[in-house]
Every structure is written in structure tokens, then in C-alpha cells.
PDB file of C-alpha atoms and ligand atoms in Angstrom:
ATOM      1  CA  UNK A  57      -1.333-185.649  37.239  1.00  0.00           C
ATOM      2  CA  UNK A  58       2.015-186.229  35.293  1.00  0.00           C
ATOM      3  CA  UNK A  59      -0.295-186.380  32.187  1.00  0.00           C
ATOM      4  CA  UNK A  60      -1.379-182.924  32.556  1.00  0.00           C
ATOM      5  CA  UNK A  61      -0.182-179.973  30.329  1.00  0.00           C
ATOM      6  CA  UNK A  62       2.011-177.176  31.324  1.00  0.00           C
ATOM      7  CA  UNK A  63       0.478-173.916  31.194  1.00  0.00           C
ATOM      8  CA  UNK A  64       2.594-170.801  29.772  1.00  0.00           C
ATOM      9  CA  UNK A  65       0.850-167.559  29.191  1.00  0.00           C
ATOM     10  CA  UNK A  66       2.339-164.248  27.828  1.00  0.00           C
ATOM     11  CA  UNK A  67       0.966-160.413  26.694  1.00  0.00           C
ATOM     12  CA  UNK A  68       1.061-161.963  23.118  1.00  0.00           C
ATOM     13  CA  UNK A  69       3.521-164.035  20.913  1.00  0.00           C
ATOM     14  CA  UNK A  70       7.017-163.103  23.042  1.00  0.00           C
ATOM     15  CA  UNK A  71       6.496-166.011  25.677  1.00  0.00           C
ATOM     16  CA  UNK A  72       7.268-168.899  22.610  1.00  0.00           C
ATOM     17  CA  UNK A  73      10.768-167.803  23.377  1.00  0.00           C
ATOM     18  CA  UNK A  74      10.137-169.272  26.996  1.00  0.00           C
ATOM     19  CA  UNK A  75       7.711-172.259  25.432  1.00  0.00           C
ATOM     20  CA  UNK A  76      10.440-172.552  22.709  1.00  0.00           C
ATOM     21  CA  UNK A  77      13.061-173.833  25.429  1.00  0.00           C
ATOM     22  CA  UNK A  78      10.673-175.580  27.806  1.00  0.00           C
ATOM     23  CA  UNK A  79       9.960-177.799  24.432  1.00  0.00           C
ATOM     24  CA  UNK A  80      14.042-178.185  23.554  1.00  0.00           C
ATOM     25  CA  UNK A  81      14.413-179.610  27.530  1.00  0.00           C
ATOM     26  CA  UNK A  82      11.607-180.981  28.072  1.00  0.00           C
ATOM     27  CA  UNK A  83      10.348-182.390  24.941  1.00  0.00           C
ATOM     28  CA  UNK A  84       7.954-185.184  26.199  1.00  0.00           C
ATOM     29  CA  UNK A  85       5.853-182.641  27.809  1.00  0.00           C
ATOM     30  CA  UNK A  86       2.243-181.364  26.287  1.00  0.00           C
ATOM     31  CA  UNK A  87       1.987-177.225  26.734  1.00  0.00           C
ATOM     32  CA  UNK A  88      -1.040-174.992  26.548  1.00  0.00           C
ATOM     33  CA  UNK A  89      -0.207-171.205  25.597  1.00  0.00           C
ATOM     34  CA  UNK A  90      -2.299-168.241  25.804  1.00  0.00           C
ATOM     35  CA  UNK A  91      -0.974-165.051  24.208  1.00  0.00           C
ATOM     36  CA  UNK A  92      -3.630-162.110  25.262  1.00  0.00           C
ATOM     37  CA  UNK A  93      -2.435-161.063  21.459  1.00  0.00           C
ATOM     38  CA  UNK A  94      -6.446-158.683  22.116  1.00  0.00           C
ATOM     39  CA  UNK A  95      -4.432-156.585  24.693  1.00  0.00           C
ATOM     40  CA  UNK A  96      -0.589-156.461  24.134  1.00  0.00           C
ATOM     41  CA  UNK A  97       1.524-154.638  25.128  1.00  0.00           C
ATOM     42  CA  UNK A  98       1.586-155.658  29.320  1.00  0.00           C
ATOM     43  CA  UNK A  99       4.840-153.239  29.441  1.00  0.00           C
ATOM     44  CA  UNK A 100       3.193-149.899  28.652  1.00  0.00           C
ATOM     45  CA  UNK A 101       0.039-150.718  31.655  1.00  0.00           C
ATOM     46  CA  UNK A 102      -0.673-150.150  35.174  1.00  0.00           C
ATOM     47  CA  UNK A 103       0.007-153.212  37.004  1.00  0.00           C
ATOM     48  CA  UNK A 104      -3.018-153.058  38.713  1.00  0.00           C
ATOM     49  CA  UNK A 105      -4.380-153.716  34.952  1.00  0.00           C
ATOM     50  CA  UNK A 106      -1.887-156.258  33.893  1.00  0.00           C
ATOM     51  CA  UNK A 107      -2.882-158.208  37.325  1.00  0.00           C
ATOM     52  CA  UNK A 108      -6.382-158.190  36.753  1.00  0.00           C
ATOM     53  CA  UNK A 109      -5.578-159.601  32.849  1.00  0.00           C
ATOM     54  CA  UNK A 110      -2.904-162.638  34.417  1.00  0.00           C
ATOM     55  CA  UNK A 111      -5.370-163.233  37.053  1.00  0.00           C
ATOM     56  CA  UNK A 112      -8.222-164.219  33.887  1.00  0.00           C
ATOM     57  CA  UNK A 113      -5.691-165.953  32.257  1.00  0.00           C
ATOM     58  CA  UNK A 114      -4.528-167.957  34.662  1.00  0.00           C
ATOM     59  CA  UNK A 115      -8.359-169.080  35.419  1.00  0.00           C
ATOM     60  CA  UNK A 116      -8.940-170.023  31.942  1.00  0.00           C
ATOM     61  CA  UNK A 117      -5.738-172.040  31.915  1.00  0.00           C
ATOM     62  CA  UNK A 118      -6.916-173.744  35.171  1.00  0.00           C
ATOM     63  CA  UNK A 119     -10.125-174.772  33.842  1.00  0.00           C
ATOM     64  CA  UNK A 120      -7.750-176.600  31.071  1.00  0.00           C
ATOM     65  CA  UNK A 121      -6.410-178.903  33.728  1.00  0.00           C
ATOM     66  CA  UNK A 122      -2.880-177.887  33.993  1.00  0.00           C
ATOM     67  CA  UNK A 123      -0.121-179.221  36.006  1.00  0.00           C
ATOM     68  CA  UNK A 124       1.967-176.001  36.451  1.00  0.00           C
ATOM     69  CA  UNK A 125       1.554-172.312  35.677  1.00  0.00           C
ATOM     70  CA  UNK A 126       4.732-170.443  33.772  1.00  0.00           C
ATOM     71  CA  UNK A 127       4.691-167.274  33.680  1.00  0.00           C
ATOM     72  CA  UNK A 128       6.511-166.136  30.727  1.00  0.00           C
ATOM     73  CA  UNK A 129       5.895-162.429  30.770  1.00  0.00           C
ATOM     74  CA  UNK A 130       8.268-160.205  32.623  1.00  0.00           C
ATOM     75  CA  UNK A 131       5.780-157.635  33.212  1.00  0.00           C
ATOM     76  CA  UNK A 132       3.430-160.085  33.895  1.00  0.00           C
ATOM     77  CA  UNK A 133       5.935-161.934  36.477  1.00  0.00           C
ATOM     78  CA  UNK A 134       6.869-158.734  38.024  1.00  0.00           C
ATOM     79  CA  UNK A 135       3.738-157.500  38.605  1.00  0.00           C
ATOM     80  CA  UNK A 136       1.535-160.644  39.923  1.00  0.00           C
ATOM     81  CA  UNK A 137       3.487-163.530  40.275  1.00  0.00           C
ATOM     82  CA  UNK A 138       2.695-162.833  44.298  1.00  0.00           C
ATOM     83  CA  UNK A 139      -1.035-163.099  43.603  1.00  0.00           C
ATOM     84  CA  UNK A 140      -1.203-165.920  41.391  1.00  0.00           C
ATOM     85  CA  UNK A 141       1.014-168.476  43.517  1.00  0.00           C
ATOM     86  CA  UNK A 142      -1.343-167.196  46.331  1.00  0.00           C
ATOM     87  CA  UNK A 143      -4.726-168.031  44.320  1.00  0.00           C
ATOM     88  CA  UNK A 144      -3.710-171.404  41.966  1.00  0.00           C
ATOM     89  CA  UNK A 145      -3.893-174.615  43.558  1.00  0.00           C
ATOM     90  CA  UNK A 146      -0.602-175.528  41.036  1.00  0.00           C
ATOM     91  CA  UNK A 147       3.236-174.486  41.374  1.00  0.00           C
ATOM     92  CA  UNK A 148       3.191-171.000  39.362  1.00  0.00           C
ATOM     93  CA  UNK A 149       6.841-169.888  38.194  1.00  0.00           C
ATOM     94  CA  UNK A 150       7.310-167.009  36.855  1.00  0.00           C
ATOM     95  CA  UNK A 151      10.675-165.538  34.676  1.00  0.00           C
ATOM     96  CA  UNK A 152      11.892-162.986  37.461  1.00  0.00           C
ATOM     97  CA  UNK A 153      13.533-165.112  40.085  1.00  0.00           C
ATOM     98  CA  UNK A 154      15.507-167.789  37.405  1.00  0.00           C
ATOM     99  CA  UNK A 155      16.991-164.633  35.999  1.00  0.00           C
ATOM    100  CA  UNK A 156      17.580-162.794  39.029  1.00  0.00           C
ATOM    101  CA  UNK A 157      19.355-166.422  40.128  1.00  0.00           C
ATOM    102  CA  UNK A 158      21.756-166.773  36.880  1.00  0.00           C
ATOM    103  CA  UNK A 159      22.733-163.069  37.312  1.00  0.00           C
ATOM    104  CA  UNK A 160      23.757-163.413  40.611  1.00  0.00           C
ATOM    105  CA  UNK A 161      25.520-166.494  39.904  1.00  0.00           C
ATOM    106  CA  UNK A 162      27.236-165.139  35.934  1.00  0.00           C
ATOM    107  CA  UNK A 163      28.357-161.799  37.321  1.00  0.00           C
ATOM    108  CA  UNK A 164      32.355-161.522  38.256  1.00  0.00           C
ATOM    109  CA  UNK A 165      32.644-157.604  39.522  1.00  0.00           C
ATOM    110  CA  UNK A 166      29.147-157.188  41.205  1.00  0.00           C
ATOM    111  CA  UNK A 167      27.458-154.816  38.957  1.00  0.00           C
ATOM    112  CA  UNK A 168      24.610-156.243  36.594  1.00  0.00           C
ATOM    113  CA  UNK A 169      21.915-154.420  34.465  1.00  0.00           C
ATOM    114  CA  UNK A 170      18.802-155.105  33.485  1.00  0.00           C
ATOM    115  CA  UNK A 171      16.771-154.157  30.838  1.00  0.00           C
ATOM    116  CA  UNK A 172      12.981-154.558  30.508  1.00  0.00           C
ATOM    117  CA  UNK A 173       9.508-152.994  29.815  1.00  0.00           C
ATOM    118  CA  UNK A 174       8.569-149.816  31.581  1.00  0.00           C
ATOM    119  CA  UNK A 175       6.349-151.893  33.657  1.00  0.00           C
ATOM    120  CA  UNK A 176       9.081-154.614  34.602  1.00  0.00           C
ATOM    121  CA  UNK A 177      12.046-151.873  35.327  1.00  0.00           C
ATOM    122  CA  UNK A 178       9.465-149.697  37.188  1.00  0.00           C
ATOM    123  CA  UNK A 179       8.320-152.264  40.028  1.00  0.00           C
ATOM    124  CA  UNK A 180      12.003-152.649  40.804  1.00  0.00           C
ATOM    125  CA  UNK A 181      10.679-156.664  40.460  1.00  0.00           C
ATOM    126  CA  UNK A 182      14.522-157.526  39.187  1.00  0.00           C
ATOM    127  CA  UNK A 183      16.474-155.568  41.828  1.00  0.00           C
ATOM    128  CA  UNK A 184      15.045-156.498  44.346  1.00  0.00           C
ATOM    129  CA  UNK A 185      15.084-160.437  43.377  1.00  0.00           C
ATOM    130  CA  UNK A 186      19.059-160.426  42.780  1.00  0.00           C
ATOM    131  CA  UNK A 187      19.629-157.645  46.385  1.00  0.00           C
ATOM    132  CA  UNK A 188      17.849-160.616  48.312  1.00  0.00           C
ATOM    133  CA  UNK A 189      19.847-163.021  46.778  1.00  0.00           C
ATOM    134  CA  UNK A 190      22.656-160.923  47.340  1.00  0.00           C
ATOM    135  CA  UNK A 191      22.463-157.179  48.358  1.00  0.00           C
ATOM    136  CA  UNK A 192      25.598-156.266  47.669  1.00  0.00           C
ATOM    137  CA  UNK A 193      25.374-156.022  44.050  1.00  0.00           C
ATOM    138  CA  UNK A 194      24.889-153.514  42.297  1.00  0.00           C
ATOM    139  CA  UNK A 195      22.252-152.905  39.860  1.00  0.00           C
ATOM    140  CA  UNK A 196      21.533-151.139  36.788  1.00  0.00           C
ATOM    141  CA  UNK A 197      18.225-150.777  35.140  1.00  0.00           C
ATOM    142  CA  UNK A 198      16.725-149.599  31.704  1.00  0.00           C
ATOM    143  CA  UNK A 199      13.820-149.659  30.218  1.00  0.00           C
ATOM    144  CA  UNK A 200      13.897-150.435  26.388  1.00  0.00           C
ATOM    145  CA  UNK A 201      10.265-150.476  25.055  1.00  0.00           C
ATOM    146  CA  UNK A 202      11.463-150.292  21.365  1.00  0.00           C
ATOM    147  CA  UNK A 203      12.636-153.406  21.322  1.00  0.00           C
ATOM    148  CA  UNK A 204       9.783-155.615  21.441  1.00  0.00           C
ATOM    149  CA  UNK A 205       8.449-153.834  17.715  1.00  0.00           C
ATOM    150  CA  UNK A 206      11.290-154.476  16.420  1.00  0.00           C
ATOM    151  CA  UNK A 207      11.573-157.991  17.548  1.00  0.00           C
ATOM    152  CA  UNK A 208       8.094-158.414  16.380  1.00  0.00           C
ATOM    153  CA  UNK A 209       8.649-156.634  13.344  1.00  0.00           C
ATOM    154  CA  UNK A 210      11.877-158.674  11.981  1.00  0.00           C
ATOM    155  CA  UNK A 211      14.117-156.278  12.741  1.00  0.00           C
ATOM    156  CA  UNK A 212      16.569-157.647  14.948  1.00  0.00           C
ATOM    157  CA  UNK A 213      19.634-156.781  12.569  1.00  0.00           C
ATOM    158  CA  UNK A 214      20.031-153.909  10.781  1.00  0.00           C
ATOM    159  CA  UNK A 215      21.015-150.414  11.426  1.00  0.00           C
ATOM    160  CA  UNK A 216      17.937-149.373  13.232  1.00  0.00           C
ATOM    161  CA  UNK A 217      18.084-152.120  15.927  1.00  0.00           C
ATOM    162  CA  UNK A 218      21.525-151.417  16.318  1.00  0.00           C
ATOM    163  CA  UNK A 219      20.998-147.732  16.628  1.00  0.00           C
ATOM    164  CA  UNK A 220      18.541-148.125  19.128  1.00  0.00           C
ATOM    165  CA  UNK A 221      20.792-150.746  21.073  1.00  0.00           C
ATOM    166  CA  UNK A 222      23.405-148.380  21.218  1.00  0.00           C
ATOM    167  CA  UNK A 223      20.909-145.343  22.656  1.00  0.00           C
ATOM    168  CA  UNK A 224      19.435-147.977  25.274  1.00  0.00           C
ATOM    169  CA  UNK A 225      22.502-149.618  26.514  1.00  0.00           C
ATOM    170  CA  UNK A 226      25.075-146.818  25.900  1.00  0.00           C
ATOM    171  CA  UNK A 227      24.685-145.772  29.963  1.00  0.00           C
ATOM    172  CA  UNK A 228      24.856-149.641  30.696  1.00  0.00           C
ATOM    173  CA  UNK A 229      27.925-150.036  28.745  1.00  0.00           C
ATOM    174  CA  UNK A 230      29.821-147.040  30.534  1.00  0.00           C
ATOM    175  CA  UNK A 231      28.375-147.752  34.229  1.00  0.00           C
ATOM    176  CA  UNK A 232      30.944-151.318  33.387  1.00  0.00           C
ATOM    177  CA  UNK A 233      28.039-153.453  34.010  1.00  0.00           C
ATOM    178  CA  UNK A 234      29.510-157.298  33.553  1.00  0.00           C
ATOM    179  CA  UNK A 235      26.128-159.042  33.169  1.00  0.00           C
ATOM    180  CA  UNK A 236      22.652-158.230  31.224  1.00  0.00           C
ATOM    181  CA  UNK A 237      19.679-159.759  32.278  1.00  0.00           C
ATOM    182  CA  UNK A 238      17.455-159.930  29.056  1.00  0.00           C
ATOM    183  CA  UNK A 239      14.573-158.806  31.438  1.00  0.00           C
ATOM    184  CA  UNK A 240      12.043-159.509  28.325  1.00  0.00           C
ATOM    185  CA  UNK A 241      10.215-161.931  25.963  1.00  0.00           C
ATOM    186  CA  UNK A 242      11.120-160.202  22.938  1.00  0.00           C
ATOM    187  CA  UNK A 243      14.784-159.499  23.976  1.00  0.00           C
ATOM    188  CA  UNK A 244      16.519-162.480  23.426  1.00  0.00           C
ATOM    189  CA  UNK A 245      15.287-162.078  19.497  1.00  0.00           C
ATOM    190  CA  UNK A 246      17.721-159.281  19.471  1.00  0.00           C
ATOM    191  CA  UNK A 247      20.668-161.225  21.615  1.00  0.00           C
ATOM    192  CA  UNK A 248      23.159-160.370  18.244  1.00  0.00           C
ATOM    193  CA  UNK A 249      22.934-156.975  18.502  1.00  0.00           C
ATOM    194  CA  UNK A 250      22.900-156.526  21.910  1.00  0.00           C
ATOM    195  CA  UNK A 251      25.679-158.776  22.718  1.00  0.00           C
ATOM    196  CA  UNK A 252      27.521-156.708  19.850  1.00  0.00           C
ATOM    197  CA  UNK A 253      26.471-153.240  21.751  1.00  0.00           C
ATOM    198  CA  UNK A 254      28.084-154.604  24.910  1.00  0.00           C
ATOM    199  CA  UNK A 255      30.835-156.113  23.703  1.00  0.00           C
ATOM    200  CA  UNK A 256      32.546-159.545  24.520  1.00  0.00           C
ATOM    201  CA  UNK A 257      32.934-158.696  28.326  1.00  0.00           C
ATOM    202  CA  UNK A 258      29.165-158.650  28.933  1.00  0.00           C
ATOM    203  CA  UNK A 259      27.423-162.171  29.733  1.00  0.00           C
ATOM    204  CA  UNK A 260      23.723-162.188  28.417  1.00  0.00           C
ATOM    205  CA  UNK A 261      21.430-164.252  31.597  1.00  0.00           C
ATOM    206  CA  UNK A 262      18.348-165.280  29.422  1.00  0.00           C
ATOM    207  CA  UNK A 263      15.633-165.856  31.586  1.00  0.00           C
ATOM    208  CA  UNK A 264      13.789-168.270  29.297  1.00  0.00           C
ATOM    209  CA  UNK A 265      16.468-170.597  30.216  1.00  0.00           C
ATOM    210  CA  UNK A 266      16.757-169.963  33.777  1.00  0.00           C
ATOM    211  CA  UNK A 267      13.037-170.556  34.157  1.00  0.00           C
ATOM    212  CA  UNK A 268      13.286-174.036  32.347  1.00  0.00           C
ATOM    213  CA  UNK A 269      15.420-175.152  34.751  1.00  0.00           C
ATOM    214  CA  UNK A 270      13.265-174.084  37.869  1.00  0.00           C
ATOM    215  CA  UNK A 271      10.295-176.153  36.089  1.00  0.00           C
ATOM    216  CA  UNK A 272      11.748-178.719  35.536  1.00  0.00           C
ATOM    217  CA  UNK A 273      13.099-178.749  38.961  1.00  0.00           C
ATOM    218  CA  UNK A 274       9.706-178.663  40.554  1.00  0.00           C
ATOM    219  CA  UNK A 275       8.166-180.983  38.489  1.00  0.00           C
ATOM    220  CA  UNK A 276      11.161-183.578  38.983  1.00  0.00           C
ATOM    221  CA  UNK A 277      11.213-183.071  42.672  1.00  0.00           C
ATOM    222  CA  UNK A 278       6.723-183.099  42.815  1.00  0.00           C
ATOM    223  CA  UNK A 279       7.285-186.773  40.286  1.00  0.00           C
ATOM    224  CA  UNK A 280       5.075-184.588  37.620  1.00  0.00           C
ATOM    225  CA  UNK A 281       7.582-185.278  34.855  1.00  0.00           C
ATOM    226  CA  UNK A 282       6.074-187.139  31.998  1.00  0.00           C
ATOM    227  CA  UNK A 283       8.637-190.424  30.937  1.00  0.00           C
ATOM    228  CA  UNK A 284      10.821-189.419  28.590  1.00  0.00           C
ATOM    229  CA  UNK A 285      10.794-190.880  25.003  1.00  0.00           C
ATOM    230  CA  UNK A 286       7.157-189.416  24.713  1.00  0.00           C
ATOM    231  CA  UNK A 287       7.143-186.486  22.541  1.00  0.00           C
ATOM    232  CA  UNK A 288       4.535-183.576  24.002  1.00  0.00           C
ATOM    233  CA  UNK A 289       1.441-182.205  21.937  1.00  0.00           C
ATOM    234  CA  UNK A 290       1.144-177.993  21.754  1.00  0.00           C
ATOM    235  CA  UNK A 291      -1.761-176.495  21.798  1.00  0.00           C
ATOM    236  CA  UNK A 292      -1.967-172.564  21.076  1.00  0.00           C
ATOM    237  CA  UNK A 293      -4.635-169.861  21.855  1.00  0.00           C
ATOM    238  CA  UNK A 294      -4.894-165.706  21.612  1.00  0.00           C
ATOM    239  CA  UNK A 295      -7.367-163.171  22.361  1.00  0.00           C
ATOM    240  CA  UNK A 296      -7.255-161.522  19.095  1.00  0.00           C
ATOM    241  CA  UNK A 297      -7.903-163.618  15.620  1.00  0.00           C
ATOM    242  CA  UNK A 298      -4.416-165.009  15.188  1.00  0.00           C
ATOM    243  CA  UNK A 299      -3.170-164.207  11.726  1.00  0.00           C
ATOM    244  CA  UNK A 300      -0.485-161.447  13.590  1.00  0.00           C
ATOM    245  CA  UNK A 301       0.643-164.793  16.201  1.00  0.00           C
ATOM    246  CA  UNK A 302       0.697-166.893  13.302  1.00  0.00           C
ATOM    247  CA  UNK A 303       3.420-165.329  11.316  1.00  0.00           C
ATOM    248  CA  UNK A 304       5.316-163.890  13.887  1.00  0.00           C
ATOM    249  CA  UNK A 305       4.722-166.495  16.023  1.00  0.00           C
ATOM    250  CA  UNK A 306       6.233-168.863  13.534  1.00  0.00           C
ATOM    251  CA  UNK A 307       9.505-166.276  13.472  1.00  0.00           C
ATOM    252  CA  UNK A 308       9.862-166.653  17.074  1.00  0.00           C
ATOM    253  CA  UNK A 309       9.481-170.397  16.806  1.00  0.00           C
ATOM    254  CA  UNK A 310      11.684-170.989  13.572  1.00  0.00           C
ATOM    255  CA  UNK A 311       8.184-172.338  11.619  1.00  0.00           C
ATOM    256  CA  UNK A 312       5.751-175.389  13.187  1.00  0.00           C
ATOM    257  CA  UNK A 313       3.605-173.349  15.020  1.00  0.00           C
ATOM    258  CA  UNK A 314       0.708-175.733  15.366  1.00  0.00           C
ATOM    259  CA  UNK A 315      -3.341-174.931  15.362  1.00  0.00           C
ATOM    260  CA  UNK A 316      -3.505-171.234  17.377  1.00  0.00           C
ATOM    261  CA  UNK A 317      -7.418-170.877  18.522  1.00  0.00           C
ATOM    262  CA  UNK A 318      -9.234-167.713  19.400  1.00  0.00           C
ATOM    263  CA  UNK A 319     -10.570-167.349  22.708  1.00  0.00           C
ATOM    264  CA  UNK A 320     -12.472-164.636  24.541  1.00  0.00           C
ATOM    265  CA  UNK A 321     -11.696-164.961  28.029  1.00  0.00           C
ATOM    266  CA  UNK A 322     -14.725-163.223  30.017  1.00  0.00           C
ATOM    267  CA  UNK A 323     -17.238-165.276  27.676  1.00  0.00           C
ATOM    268  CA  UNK A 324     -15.070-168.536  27.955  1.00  0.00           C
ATOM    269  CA  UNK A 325     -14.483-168.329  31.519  1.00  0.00           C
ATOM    270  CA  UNK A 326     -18.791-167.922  31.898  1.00  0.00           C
ATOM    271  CA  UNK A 327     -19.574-171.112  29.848  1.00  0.00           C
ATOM    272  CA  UNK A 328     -16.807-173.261  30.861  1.00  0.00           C
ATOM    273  CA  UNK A 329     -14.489-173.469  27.871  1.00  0.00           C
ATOM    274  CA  UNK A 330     -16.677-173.960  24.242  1.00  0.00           C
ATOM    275  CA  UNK A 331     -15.791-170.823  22.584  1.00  0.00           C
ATOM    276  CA  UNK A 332     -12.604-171.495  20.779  1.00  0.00           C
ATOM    277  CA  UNK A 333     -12.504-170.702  16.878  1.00  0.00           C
ATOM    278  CA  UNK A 334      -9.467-172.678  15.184  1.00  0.00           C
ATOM    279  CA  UNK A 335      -7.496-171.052  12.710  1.00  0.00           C
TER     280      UNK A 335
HETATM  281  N1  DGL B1722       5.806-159.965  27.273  1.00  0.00           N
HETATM  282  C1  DGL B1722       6.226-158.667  27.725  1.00  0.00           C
HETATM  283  C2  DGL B1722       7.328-158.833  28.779  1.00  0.00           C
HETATM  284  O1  DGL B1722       8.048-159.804  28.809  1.00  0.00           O
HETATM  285  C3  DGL B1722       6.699-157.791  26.578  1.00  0.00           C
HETATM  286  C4  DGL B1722       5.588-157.329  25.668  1.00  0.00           C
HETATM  287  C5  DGL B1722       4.567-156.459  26.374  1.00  0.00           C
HETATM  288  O2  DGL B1722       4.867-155.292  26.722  1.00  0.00           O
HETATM  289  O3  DGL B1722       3.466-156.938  26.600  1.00  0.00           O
HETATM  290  O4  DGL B1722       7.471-157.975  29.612  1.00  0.00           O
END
């Protein structure tokens, strides 16, 4: 079992910031990613939509023999983490909780925002994470959908990602919020800018690294940690042909992006895994 892969899956390329720090602490582990690069953006869908796409996901990832399930899209996390832990016979974690845990724990005056997709701010999935940790704070929400295109795009500093970082988190910044959960794949691309926006006051909770911590927690305390001193193989696969994953997937990832395979889910799923096309 401790030889089994770690399964992450995302809407498309943002989850390598989540597979990006699961490598840097856990580097003797092997990963399997699935960006659903056919049907990104998560953010923008009903979640009765973006459960029925996790749900296939997660099934094809299962029938690769993993060891645990990450989660590493908010919307995603927010919308079906319930339904997944219910249905996969392997610990699923998804980003929500880890962040909602370092918020709680970075923020001095009680008042923390979030930011996220539409999706992820409209199921309230953050709130009410950090009121039943603690349900006296108070919390601030925003959706910021222009972010992830210009994360994707390159544009994480210049005038137009600063512009819109000032629009999004102007209200933030007034309300005296102390502590911004990057609610997000894409957002911690832009950390620079929207640290700047807030000022040097305002502690940026990452969830990436919040959620490394929680799996590596479970799979210390289940003994499903691979020895250390082996160094983990990656594998990569999207929905869509993967030049788009491929260059900003190597962005993301600061190059080394390994093999990235095509895979169509419904036909995959039917004949047990022999449809891949490598890139
Ligand atoms: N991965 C998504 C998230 O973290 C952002 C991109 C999308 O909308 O699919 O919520």
C-alpha cells in the first residue's frame, strides 16, 4: 500500500500549485494528476455539474490504484468533498478544511476574508469550515473569477493584475480583514500583487500548504509514507490534448513537467484504462 501513488485532481492545470508542494515535502512520493483541462473552468458551474465531473475523476483515479485522493480544486473541494470521502474506499482530502485551519490559527483581530471562484464563495464551503472551527470570527468573502486568466495567462504582474487586485480586494482591504485565505488554485500565482494590494498587515493562508500538511499527516499516522531517500515518479493526464497544460503547466511548475497523457474519461472508465495518448 505505501507503494501506491497519490492521487491529485484539479478543473485543469491550477492544482500543480497543490502537486507542486506535496512534491517539495514529500519528495519520495509517486503522484498521479488529472487536470479535466476538456471542461475548465469548475468556478463558473453548477455544483451539481462539478460533482458529477469529481465523482468521474475520482473513479478513473481509483482504477489507477491510489493510496489517497487530494482534492486540489477549491470548487471542486467545496462542492463534493462530502460525496467523495463517502464513496472512495481511500482517505480523500480536499483544500477547504487545511485553509479554513491556518486561518483560524494566522488571524490576530478575528476578521478573515476569503477570496475564491463564484462556485467556492457561493456554497459558503470556507465560512462555514473556519465558524465551526471557531464561530466567532468573522468572515469576509469575494469572488475574483479574473484571476485565474490572468494567472493562466502570465499575467501576474503588471498593471492589469494589479488593477484588478485593487477592484477585488478594495472592500476586503477597508472591512480591516487581517488574514486572506487564497481560496484558489490559480491565486497563489498572483501572491505579489495581492500581498501588495493588502498591504504588510494582511497574512496570505495558502491552502496548498495547509493541505500538505493534512496528507502527510494521514499518511504518517495510516504508515502509508513511502521511506524517505526515494525520490517519487509523476505521472500527468488531461481531458483535452495537452499542448495548453504543457506550457502553462510548466509556468506553474517552474519547467519539468514530465509526459502529460490524454484521457477521455467516460470511454476510459468503460474499458478499464487503455486509452491514454502521450504527448
Ligand atoms: N481550480 C479551480 C479552483 O480552485 C479554479 C479554476 C476553475 O474555475 O476551474 O476553484
Amino acid at each position: 500500500m505505501n507503494w501506491k501513488a497519490i492521487g491529485i485532481f484539479d478543473s485543469g492545470v491550477g492544482g500543480l500549485t497543490v502537486l507542486k508542494e506535496i512534491v517539495r515535502v514529500l519528495p519520495q512520493e509517486d503522484t498521479i494528476y488529472l487536470g479535466d483541462t476538456a471542461r475548465v473552468p469548475y468556478g463558473t458551474k453548477s455544483p451539481e455539474t462539478v460533482i458529477r465531473y469529481s465523482h468521474q475523476i475520482a473513479h478513473y483515479l481509483q482504477s489507477q490504484d491510489i493510496k489517497l485522493l487530494v482534492v486540489a480544486c477549491n470548487t471542486a473541494s467545496a462542492v463534493a468533498l462530502g460525496s467523495l470521502s463517502a464513496e472512495l474506499p481511500v482517505p480523500v482530502v480536499g483544500v477547504i478544511e487545511p485553509g479554513a485551519k491556518a486561518a483560524v490559527a494566522a488571524t490576530r483581530t478575528g476578521k478573515v476574508g476569503v477570496i475564491g471562484t463564484a462556485g467556492t464563495i457561493g456554497s459558503s464551503a470556507y465560512t462555514k469550515a473556519i465558524k465551526r472551527i471557531n464561530p466567532d470570527i468573522e468572515v469576509v468573502t469575494r469572488a475574483c473569477p479574473l484571476f485565474v486568466p490572468l494567472a493562466e495567462e502570465g499575467w501576474v504582474d503588471n498593471e492589469v493584475a494589479r488593477l484588478t487586485a485593487r477592484i477585488y480586494l478594495g472592500d476586503l482591504r477597508e472591512q480591516g480583514v487581517d488574514t486572506l485565505v487564497l481560496g484558489c488554485t490559480h491565486y497563489p500565482i498572483l501572491k505579489k500583487v495581492i500581498a501588495e494590494v493588502m498591504g504588510p498587515g494582511v497574512t496570505l493562508v495558502d491552502s496548498a500548504e495547509e493541505t500538505t500538511l493534512t496528507v502527510a499527516g494521514i499518511l504518517g499516522e495510516q504508515d502509508l509514507l513511502r521511506p524517505k531517500g526515494e525520490l517519487g515518479n509523476h505521472h500527468y493526464y488531461v481531458t483535452d490534448v495537452p499542448a495548453g497544460f504543457i506550457r502553462v503547466g510548466n509556468r506553474f511548475l517552474g519547467g519539468n513537467l514530465g509526459d502529460v497523457y490524454q484521457v477521455d474519461l467516460e470511454k476510459d472508465l468503460q474499458s478499464g484504462g487503455s486509452l491514454e495518448e502521450a504527448y
